[in-house]
mmCIF file of C-alpha atoms in Angstrom:
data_model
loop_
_atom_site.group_PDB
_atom_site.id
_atom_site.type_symbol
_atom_site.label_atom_id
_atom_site.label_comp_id
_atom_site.label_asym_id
_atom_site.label_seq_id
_atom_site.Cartn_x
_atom_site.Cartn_y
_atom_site.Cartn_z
ATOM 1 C CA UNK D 6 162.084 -245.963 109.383
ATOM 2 C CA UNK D 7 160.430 -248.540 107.115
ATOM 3 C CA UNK D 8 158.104 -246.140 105.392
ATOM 4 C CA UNK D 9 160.491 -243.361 104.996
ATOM 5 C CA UNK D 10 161.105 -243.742 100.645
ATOM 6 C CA UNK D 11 157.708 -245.301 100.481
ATOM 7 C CA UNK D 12 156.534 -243.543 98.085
ATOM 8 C CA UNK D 13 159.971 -243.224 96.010
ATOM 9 C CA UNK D 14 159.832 -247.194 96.289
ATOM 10 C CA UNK D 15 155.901 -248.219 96.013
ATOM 11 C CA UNK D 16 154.165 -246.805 92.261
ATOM 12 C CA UNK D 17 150.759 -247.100 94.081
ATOM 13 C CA UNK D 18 152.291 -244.930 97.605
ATOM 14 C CA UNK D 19 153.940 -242.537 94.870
ATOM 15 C CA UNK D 20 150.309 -242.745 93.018
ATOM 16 C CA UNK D 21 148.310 -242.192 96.738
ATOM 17 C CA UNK D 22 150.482 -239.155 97.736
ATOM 18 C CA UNK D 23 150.288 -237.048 94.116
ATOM 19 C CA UNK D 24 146.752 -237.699 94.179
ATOM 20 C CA UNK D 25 146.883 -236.099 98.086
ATOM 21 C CA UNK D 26 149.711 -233.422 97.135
ATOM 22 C CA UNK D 27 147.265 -232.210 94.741
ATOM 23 C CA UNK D 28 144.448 -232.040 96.629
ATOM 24 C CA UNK D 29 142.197 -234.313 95.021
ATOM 25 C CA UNK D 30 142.754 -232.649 91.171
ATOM 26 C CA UNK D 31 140.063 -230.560 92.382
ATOM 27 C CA UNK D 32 141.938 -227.570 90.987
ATOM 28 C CA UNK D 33 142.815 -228.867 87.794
ATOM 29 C CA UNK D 34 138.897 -230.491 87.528
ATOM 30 C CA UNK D 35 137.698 -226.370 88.438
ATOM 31 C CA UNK D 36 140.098 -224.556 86.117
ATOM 32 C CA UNK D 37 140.334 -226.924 83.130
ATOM 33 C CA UNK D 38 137.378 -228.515 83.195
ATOM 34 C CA UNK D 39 134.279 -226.061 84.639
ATOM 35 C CA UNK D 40 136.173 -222.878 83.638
ATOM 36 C CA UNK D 41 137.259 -223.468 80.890
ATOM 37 C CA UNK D 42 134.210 -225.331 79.521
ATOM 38 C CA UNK D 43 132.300 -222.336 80.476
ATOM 39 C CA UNK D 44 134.568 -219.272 80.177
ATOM 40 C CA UNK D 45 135.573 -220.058 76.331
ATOM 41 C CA UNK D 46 131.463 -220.042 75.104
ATOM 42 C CA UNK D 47 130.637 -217.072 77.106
ATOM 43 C CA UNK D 48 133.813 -215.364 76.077
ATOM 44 C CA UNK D 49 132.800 -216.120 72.125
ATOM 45 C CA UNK D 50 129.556 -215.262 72.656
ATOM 46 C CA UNK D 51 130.563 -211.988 74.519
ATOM 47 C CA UNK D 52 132.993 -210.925 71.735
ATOM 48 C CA UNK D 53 129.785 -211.893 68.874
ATOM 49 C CA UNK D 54 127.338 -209.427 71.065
ATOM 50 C CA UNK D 55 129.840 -206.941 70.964
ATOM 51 C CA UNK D 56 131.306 -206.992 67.380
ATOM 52 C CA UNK D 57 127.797 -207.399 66.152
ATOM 53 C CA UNK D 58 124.957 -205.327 68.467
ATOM 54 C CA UNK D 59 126.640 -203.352 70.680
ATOM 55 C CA UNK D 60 129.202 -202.268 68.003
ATOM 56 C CA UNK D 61 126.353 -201.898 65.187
ATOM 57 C CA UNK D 62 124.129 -199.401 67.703
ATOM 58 C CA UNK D 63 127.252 -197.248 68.300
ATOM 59 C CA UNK D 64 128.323 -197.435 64.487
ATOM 60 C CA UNK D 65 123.947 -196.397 63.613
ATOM 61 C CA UNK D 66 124.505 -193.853 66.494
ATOM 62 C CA UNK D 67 127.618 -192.479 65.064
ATOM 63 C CA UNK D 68 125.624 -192.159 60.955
ATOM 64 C CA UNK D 69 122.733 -190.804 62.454
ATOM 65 C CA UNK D 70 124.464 -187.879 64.229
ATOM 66 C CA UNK D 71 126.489 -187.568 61.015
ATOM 67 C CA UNK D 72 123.174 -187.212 59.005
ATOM 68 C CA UNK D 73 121.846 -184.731 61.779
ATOM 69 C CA UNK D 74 124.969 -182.663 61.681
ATOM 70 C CA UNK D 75 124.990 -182.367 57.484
ATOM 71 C CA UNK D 76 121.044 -181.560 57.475
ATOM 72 C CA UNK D 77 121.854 -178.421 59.865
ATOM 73 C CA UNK D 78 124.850 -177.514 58.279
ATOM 74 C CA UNK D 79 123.318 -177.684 54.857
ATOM 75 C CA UNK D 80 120.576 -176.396 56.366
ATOM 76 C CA UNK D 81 120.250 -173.895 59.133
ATOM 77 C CA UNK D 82 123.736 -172.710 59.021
ATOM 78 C CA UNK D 83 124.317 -172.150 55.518
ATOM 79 C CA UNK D 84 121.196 -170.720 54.743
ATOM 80 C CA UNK D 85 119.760 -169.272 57.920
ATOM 81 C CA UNK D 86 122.732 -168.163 59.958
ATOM 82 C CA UNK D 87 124.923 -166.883 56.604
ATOM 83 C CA UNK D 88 122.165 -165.903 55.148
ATOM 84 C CA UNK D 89 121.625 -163.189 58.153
ATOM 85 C CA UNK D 90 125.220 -162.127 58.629
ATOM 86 C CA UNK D 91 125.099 -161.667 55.020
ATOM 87 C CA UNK D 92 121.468 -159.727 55.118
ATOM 88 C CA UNK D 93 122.918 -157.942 58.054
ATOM 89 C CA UNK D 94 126.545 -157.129 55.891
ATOM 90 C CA UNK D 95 124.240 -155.845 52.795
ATOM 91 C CA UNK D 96 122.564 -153.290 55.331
ATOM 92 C CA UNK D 97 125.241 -152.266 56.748
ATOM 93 C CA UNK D 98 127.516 -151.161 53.468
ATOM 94 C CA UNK D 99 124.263 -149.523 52.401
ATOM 95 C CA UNK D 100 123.566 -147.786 55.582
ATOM 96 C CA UNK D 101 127.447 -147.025 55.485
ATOM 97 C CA UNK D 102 126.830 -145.345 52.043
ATOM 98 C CA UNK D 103 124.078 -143.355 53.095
ATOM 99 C CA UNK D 104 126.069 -141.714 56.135
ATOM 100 C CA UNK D 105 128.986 -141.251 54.105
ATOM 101 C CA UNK D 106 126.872 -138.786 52.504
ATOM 102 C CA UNK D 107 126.258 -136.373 55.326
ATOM 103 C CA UNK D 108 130.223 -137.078 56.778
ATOM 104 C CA UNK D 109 131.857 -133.823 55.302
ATOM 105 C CA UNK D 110 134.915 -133.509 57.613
ATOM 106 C CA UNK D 111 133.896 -130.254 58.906
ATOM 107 C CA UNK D 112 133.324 -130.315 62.695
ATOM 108 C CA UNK D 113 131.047 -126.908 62.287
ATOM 109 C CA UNK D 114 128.624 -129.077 60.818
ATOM 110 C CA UNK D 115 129.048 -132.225 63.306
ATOM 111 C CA UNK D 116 128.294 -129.945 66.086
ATOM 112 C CA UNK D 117 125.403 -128.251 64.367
ATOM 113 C CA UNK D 118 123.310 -131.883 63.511
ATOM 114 C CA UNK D 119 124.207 -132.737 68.129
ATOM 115 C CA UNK D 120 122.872 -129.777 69.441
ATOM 116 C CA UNK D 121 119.634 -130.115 66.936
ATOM 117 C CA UNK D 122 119.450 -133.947 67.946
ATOM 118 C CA UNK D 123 119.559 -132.281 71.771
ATOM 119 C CA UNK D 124 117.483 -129.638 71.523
ATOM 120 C CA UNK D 125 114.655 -132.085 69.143
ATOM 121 C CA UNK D 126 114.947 -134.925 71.812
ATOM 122 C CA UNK D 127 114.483 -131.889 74.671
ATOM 123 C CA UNK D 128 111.382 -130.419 72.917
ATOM 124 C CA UNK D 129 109.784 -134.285 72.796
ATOM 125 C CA UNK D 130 110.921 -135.281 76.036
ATOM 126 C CA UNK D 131 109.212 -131.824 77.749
ATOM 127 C CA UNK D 132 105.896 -132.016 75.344
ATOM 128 C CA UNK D 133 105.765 -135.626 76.062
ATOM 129 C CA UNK D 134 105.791 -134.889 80.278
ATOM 130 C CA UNK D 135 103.403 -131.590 79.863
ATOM 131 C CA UNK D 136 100.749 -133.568 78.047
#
């Protein structure tokens, strides 16, 4: 019974079993201390590398595919790939001008110009197996 209160009573028992509830301050020396001594540098220095390399290679990344993309749209799309379908567009209205020629509307004719293209094709498929 006499050392039930103790440490309620005695300042150095009260002292003895804080210093024993919390287990030595070893927690509060490893989070506050070593932790945070190291964590807070190495955090700084993680956010530098990243605002300033890591960031800067994606951001170079990013304007070099930018330049790449303008070069071959200025370049090979505009002038190579518009440049055909427009070729291609020119030879077709003229090739559609030239047909329009022979296109009469009268199906007499239309059946004429097949069996020619039949019997021509016929005469150079049959010289082309005799020979």
């Amino acid at each position: 019974g006499k050392l039930k209160g103790l440490t309620e009573r005695n300042r150095a028992a009260h002292a003895g079993y804080a210093f024993l509830e919390n287990k030595y301050y070893l927690d509060h020396l490893y989070e506050n201390v070593i932790v945070d001594g190291i964590s807070g540098p190495v955090a700084r220095a993680s956010y530098w590398v990243n605002q300033h390399v890591i960031d800067g290679v994606v951001n170079g990344a990013g304007r070099g595919a930018r330049a790449v993309g303008q070069v071959a749209y200025n370049t090979f799309d505009q002038r190579v790939v518009d440049g055909a379908v427009n070729a291609l567009a020119t030879e077709t209205g003229a090739a559609g001008e030239e047909l329009r020629k022979i296109q009469t509307g009268q199906v007499q004719r239309y059946a004429l110009l097949l069996f020619a293209s039949v019997g021509l094709l016929s005469l150079i498929l049959f010289l082309t197996n005799v020979l």
